Amino acid sequence: MKRLTGWVATLMLMVSAGAVAADAPAALATRLLDHLDAGQYVAAEALFSPQMKAAVPADKLKAVWESLPAQMGAAGKRGDASSSTEGGYRIVVIPLDYANGRLQARIVLDSNDQIAGFLIQPAPAAPAAAPAADASIIEQDFDVPANGRFNSGLPGTLALPKGSSPFPALVLVHGSGPQDRDETVGPNRPFLDIARGLAAQGIAVLRYEKRTHARPQDFTGDFSIDDETSNDAVAAVSALAGNASIDPKRIYVLGHSQGGMLAGRIAAASNGKVAGLVLMAAPVRPILDILLEQNHYMLGLDGSISAEDQLQLDALETAIGKVRNDPQATLINLPGRFWQQLEQIDPVADVRASNLPALLLQGGRDFQVVDAEWQLWKQGLHGDRYTFKHYPALNHLGIAGEGKASLEEYQRPGHVDVGLLDDIANWIKAQG
């Protein structure tokens, strides 16, 4: 069975849970996974509140759980549960071993032992080593403050050059789905590469945990693309503008993938605090159209689309039609309102309306954001304010490779292309 690949690669089940019997957090989390492993989906559903049952009924839970071996190979043993507390919530993380890799279940409980969030995500890579003592950069913890809807901030890291401040600065905005501050994909950490590579060239870089990764419990019921991405990026820009090490007149935003699509929107909401935009592998066309194309590409990598493949594509197309017409429908466990708002965004018009200089970067081997997007950017943005850089050998992560691109490529270690980093640094310095 081939893998059906979504725009949001990580499975999210982020819905409010109702009352369950009081229990130790790890025991409750383990009981849920025991039911799922045993195929007892009705019993698993019985742990959910009415809201959770409505969002993830037993049949949907079955489809989601049983899709994991199709993607990751045979299920193996579980790792030991670990628990932590954050913002009044208790979080249980349980590693899940599969033949082709490791995932983790992240189960969030409130003070009443009620399930407040359930997230299956790739297990994180080992933390990156800190910069060496004799490196030309330092890294500091940096908290992105709370924004309008949420009362909790986000942890981040500010990479700073050694030397005389204030420095020009760049805020990194993630692509779709739950992402850590390094935008970790397998062994690759593109945001870490960008942050340290540019800091070594005199540019401060802020990277932070995306809210869907750090606080999935915040996403209950209906939410928007601004709740998911834009508002935190605006808060990050504002916080940097008040930092003594940063030149408040030289703060730039780098949006990767979906983050690039939102870059103009983020600038508009930042009240003049953004000096310019860097768009890396940024889409233009409706995301739902691109989602269907991505799945068709992945299913056809072996040279054919089987009858079973076509059934998957037809089901996806039907689901896309539903979320386009019904704000209460869901796709990849994201509400219709989210998708409908995302589809209304015109990224080219937003960048143009910002009146800001923009650097656009595109890899020639990118199968997620393809050449059609690149051509639309070039057709829509004219004048000296815009700079276009194309890299034939690079993939969606800005990492060089060969041959026909696929998701499996992301599991091979690599680093963001040095030439791309040089182009970003030189462009920022040229803005004055």
Coordinates of N, CA, C and O in Angstrom, one line a residue, residues 128-231:
A128 N 20.6 19.5 19.2 CA 21.8 19.9 18.5 C 22.8 20.4 19.5 O 22.5 21.0 20.6
A129 N 24.1 20.1 19.3 CA 25.1 20.6 20.2 C 25.1 22.1 20.2 O 24.9 22.8 19.2
A130 N 25.4 22.7 21.3 CA 25.5 24.2 21.4 C 26.7 24.6 20.6 O 27.7 23.9 20.4
P131 N 26.7 25.9 20.2 CA 27.9 26.4 19.5 C 29.1 26.3 20.3 O 29.1 26.5 21.5
A132 N 30.3 26.0 19.7 CA 31.5 25.9 20.4 C 31.9 27.2 21.1 O 31.5 28.3 20.6
A133 N 32.7 27.1 22.1 CA 33.0 28.3 22.9 C 33.8 29.3 22.0 O 33.7 30.6 22.2
D134 N 34.5 28.8 21.0 CA 35.3 29.7 20.2 C 34.6 30.1 18.9 O 35.2 30.7 17.9
A135 N 33.3 29.7 18.8 CA 32.5 30.1 17.6 C 32.3 31.6 17.5 O 32.4 32.3 18.5
S136 N 31.9 32.0 16.3 CA 31.7 33.5 16.1 C 30.3 33.9 16.5 O 29.9 35.0 16.3
I137 N 29.5 33.0 17.1 CA 28.1 33.3 17.5 C 27.8 32.8 18.9 O 28.6 31.9 19.4
I138 N 26.8 33.3 19.5 CA 26.3 32.8 20.7 C 24.7 32.6 20.6 O 24.1 33.1 19.6
E139 N 24.2 31.7 21.4 CA 22.7 31.5 21.4 C 22.1 31.8 22.7 O 22.7 31.4 23.8
Q140 N 21.0 32.4 22.8 CA 20.3 32.8 24.0 C 18.9 32.3 24.0 O 18.2 32.3 22.9
D141 N 18.3 31.9 25.1 CA 16.9 31.6 25.2 C 16.1 32.9 24.9 O 16.6 34.0 25.3
F142 N 15.0 32.7 24.2 CA 14.2 33.9 23.9 C 12.7 33.5 23.9 O 12.4 32.5 23.2
D143 N 12.0 34.2 24.7 CA 10.5 33.8 24.8 C 9.7 34.7 23.9 O 9.8 36.0 24.0
V144 N 9.0 34.1 23.0 CA 8.0 34.9 22.2 C 6.8 35.1 23.0 O 6.2 34.1 23.6
P145 N 6.4 36.3 23.2 CA 5.3 36.6 24.2 C 3.9 36.1 23.7 O 3.7 35.8 22.5
A146 N 3.0 36.0 24.6 CA 1.6 35.6 24.3 C 1.0 36.6 23.3 O 1.4 37.8 23.3
N147 N 0.1 36.1 22.5 CA -0.6 37.0 21.6 C -2.1 37.0 21.9 O -2.5 36.4 22.8
G148 N -2.8 37.7 21.1 CA -4.3 38.0 21.3 C -5.1 36.9 21.9 O -5.6 37.0 23.0
R149 N -5.2 35.7 21.2 CA -6.1 34.7 21.7 C -5.5 33.9 22.8 O -6.3 33.3 23.6
F150 N -4.2 33.7 22.8 CA -3.6 32.8 23.8 C -2.9 33.5 24.9 O -2.3 34.6 24.6
N151 N -2.9 33.0 26.0 CA -2.2 33.7 27.2 C -0.9 33.0 27.5 O -0.3 33.3 28.6
S152 N -0.4 32.2 26.6 CA 0.9 31.6 26.9 C 1.9 31.9 25.7 O 1.5 31.9 24.5
G153 N 3.1 32.2 26.0 CA 4.1 32.5 25.0 C 4.7 31.2 24.5 O 4.3 30.1 24.8
L154 N 5.8 31.3 23.7 CA 6.5 30.2 23.1 C 8.0 30.3 23.3 O 8.6 31.4 23.2
P155 N 8.6 29.2 23.6 CA 10.1 29.2 23.8 C 10.8 29.3 22.5 O 10.4 28.7 21.5
G156 N 11.9 30.0 22.5 CA 12.7 30.1 21.2 C 14.2 30.3 21.5 O 14.6 30.2 22.7
T157 N 14.9 30.5 20.5 CA 16.4 30.7 20.6 C 16.8 31.8 19.7 O 16.4 31.9 18.5
L158 N 17.5 32.7 20.2 CA 18.1 33.9 19.4 C 19.6 33.6 19.2 O 20.3 33.5 20.1
A159 N 19.9 33.4 17.9 CA 21.3 33.3 17.6 C 21.9 34.7 17.3 O 21.3 35.4 16.5
L160 N 23.0 35.0 18.0 CA 23.5 36.4 17.9 C 25.0 36.3 17.4 O 25.8 35.4 17.9
P161 N 25.4 37.2 16.5 CA 26.8 37.3 16.2 C 27.6 37.8 17.4 O 27.0 38.6 18.3
K162 N 28.8 37.4 17.5 CA 29.7 38.1 18.5 C 30.2 39.4 17.9 O 30.6 39.4 16.8
G163 N 30.2 40.4 18.7 CA 30.6 41.7 18.2 C 29.7 42.8 18.7 O 28.9 42.7 19.6
S164 N 29.8 44.0 18.0 CA 29.1 45.2 18.4 C 27.7 45.1 17.9 O 27.4 45.0 16.7
S165 N 26.7 45.3 18.8 CA 25.3 45.4 18.4 C 25.0 46.9 18.3 O 25.7 47.7 18.7
P166 N 23.8 47.2 17.7 CA 22.7 46.3 17.4 C 22.9 45.7 16.0 O 23.6 46.3 15.1
F167 N 22.3 44.5 15.8 CA 22.4 43.7 14.6 C 21.1 43.8 13.8 O 20.0 43.9 14.4
P168 N 21.2 43.6 12.5 CA 20.0 43.3 11.7 C 19.5 41.9 12.2 O 20.3 41.1 12.7
A169 N 18.2 41.6 12.0 CA 17.7 40.4 12.5 C 16.7 39.8 11.6 O 16.0 40.5 10.8
L170 N 16.5 38.5 11.7 CA 15.6 37.7 10.9 C 14.7 36.8 11.8 O 15.2 36.1 12.7
V171 N 13.4 36.9 11.6 CA 12.5 36.0 12.3 C 12.1 34.8 11.3 O 11.7 35.1 10.2
L172 N 12.3 33.6 11.8 CA 12.0 32.4 10.9 C 10.5 32.0 11.2 O 10.2 31.7 12.3
V173 N 9.7 31.8 10.1 CA 8.3 31.4 10.2 C 8.2 30.0 9.5 O 8.5 29.9 8.4
H174 N 7.7 29.1 10.3 CA 7.6 27.7 9.8 C 6.7 27.4 8.7 O 5.7 28.2 8.4
G175 N 6.9 26.3 8.1 CA 5.9 25.7 7.2 C 4.7 25.1 7.9 O 4.6 25.2 9.1
S176 N 3.9 24.3 7.2 CA 2.7 23.8 7.8 C 2.9 22.7 8.8 O 4.0 22.0 8.7
G177 N 2.0 22.5 9.6 CA 2.0 21.4 10.6 C 2.8 21.7 11.8 O 3.5 22.8 11.9
P178 N 2.8 20.9 12.8 CA 3.5 21.1 14.1 C 5.0 21.1 13.8 O 5.5 20.1 13.2
Q179 N 5.8 22.1 14.1 CA 7.2 22.2 13.8 C 7.9 22.7 15.1 O 7.4 23.6 15.8
D180 N 9.1 22.1 15.3 CA 9.9 22.7 16.4 C 10.7 23.9 15.9 O 10.6 24.3 14.8
R181 N 11.5 24.4 16.8 CA 12.2 25.7 16.4 C 13.2 25.5 15.3 O 13.6 26.4 14.6
D182 N 13.7 24.2 15.2 CA 14.7 24.0 14.1 C 14.1 23.5 12.8 O 14.8 23.2 11.9
E183 N 12.7 23.4 12.8 CA 12.0 22.8 11.7 C 12.5 21.5 11.3 O 12.8 21.1 10.2
T184 N 12.7 20.6 12.4 CA 13.3 19.3 12.2 C 12.5 18.4 11.3 O 11.3 18.2 11.5
V185 N 13.2 17.8 10.3 CA 12.6 16.8 9.5 C 13.6 15.7 9.4 O 14.6 15.8 8.8
G186 N 13.3 14.5 10.0 CA 14.2 13.5 10.1 C 15.5 14.0 10.8 O 15.5 14.6 11.8
P187 N 16.7 13.7 10.1 CA 17.9 14.2 10.7 C 18.3 15.6 10.3 O 19.4 16.1 10.7
N188 N 17.4 16.3 9.6 CA 17.7 17.6 9.1 C 17.1 18.7 9.9 O 15.9 18.5 10.4
R189 N 17.8 19.8 10.1 CA 17.3 20.9 10.8 C 17.5 22.2 10.0 O 18.4 23.0 10.3
P190 N 16.7 22.5 9.1 CA 16.9 23.6 8.2 C 17.0 25.0 8.9 O 17.8 25.9 8.6
F191 N 16.1 25.2 9.9 CA 16.1 26.5 10.6 C 17.3 26.6 11.5 O 17.8 27.7 11.7
L192 N 17.8 25.5 12.0 CA 19.1 25.6 12.8 C 20.2 26.0 11.8 O 21.0 26.9 12.1
D193 N 20.3 25.4 10.6 CA 21.3 25.8 9.6 C 21.2 27.3 9.3 O 22.2 28.0 9.2
I194 N 20.0 27.7 9.0 CA 19.8 29.1 8.6 C 20.2 30.1 9.7 O 20.9 31.0 9.5
A195 N 19.8 29.7 11.0 CA 20.1 30.6 12.1 C 21.6 30.8 12.4 O 22.1 31.9 12.5
R196 N 22.2 29.6 12.4 CA 23.7 29.7 12.7 C 24.5 30.2 11.6 O 25.5 30.9 11.7
G197 N 24.1 29.8 10.3 CA 24.8 30.3 9.2 C 24.7 31.8 9.0 O 25.7 32.4 8.6
L198 N 23.6 32.4 9.3 CA 23.4 33.8 9.1 C 24.0 34.6 10.3 O 24.6 35.7 10.1
A199 N 23.9 34.0 11.5 CA 24.5 34.7 12.6 C 26.0 34.8 12.4 O 26.7 35.8 12.8
A200 N 26.6 33.8 11.8 CA 28.1 33.8 11.6 C 28.4 34.9 10.6 O 29.6 35.3 10.4
Q201 N 27.4 35.4 9.8 CA 27.7 36.5 8.9 C 27.1 37.8 9.4 O 26.9 38.8 8.6
G202 N 26.9 37.9 10.7 CA 26.5 39.2 11.3 C 25.0 39.5 11.4 O 24.7 40.6 11.7
I203 N 24.2 38.5 11.2 CA 22.7 38.7 11.2 C 22.1 37.9 12.4 O 22.3 36.6 12.4
A204 N 21.5 38.5 13.3 CA 20.8 37.8 14.4 C 19.6 37.1 13.8 O 18.9 37.6 12.9
V205 N 19.3 35.9 14.3 CA 18.2 35.1 13.8 C 17.4 34.5 15.0 O 18.0 33.9 15.9
L206 N 16.1 34.7 15.0 CA 15.2 34.1 16.0 C 14.4 33.0 15.4 O 13.8 33.1 14.4
R207 N 14.5 31.8 16.1 CA 13.7 30.7 15.7 C 12.9 30.2 17.0 O 13.5 30.4 18.1
Y208 N 11.7 29.7 16.9 CA 10.9 29.4 18.0 C 10.0 28.2 17.7 O 9.8 27.8 16.6
E209 N 9.5 27.6 18.8 CA 8.6 26.5 18.7 C 7.3 26.9 18.1 O 6.7 27.9 18.6
K210 N 6.8 26.3 17.1 CA 5.5 26.6 16.6 C 4.4 26.2 17.6 O 4.6 25.1 18.3
R211 N 3.4 26.9 17.7 CA 2.4 26.7 18.7 C 1.7 25.3 18.6 O 1.5 24.7 19.6
T212 N 1.5 24.8 17.4 CA 0.9 23.5 17.3 C 1.8 22.4 17.8 O 1.4 21.3 18.1
H213 N 3.1 22.7 17.8 CA 4.1 21.7 18.3 C 4.2 21.9 19.9 O 4.2 20.9 20.6
A214 N 4.4 23.1 20.3 CA 4.6 23.3 21.8 C 3.4 23.2 22.6 O 3.4 22.8 23.8
R215 N 2.3 23.7 22.1 CA 1.0 23.8 22.8 C -0.2 23.3 22.0 O -1.1 24.1 21.7
P216 N -0.2 22.0 21.7 CA -1.4 21.5 20.9 C -2.7 21.7 21.7 O -3.7 21.7 21.1
Q217 N -2.6 21.8 23.0 CA -3.8 21.9 23.8 C -4.5 23.3 23.6 O -5.7 23.4 23.9
D218 N -3.8 24.2 23.0 CA -4.4 25.5 22.6 C -5.4 25.4 21.5 O -6.3 26.3 21.3
F219 N -5.4 24.3 20.7 CA -6.2 24.3 19.5 C -7.4 23.4 19.7 O -7.5 22.2 19.3
T220 N -8.4 24.0 20.4 CA -9.6 23.3 20.7 C -10.7 24.0 19.8 O -10.8 25.2 19.7
G221 N -11.6 23.2 19.2 CA -12.7 23.7 18.4 C -12.2 24.4 17.2 O -11.3 23.9 16.5
D222 N -12.7 25.6 16.9 CA -12.5 26.3 15.7 C -11.2 27.2 15.9 O -11.0 27.8 16.9
F223 N -10.4 27.2 14.9 CA -9.2 28.2 14.9 C -8.8 28.5 13.5 O -9.2 27.9 12.5
S224 N -8.1 29.6 13.4 CA -7.7 30.2 12.1 C -6.3 30.1 11.8 O -5.5 29.7 12.7
I225 N -5.9 30.4 10.6 CA -4.5 30.4 10.2 C -3.7 31.4 11.0 O -2.5 31.2 11.3
D226 N -4.3 32.5 11.4 CA -3.6 33.5 12.3 C -3.3 32.9 13.7 O -2.3 33.2 14.2
D227 N -4.3 32.2 14.2 CA -4.1 31.5 15.5 C -2.9 30.5 15.4 O -2.1 30.4 16.3
E228 N -2.9 29.8 14.3 CA -1.9 28.7 14.1 C -0.5 29.3 13.8 O 0.5 28.7 14.2
T229 N -0.4 30.4 13.1 CA 0.9 30.8 12.6 C 1.1 32.4 12.7 O 2.1 32.8 13.4
S230 N 0.3 33.2 12.1 CA 0.6 34.6 11.9 C 0.8 35.4 13.2 O 1.7 36.2 13.3
N231 N -0.1 35.2 14.1 CA -0.1 36.0 15.3 C 1.2 35.8 16.1 O 1.7 36.8 16.7

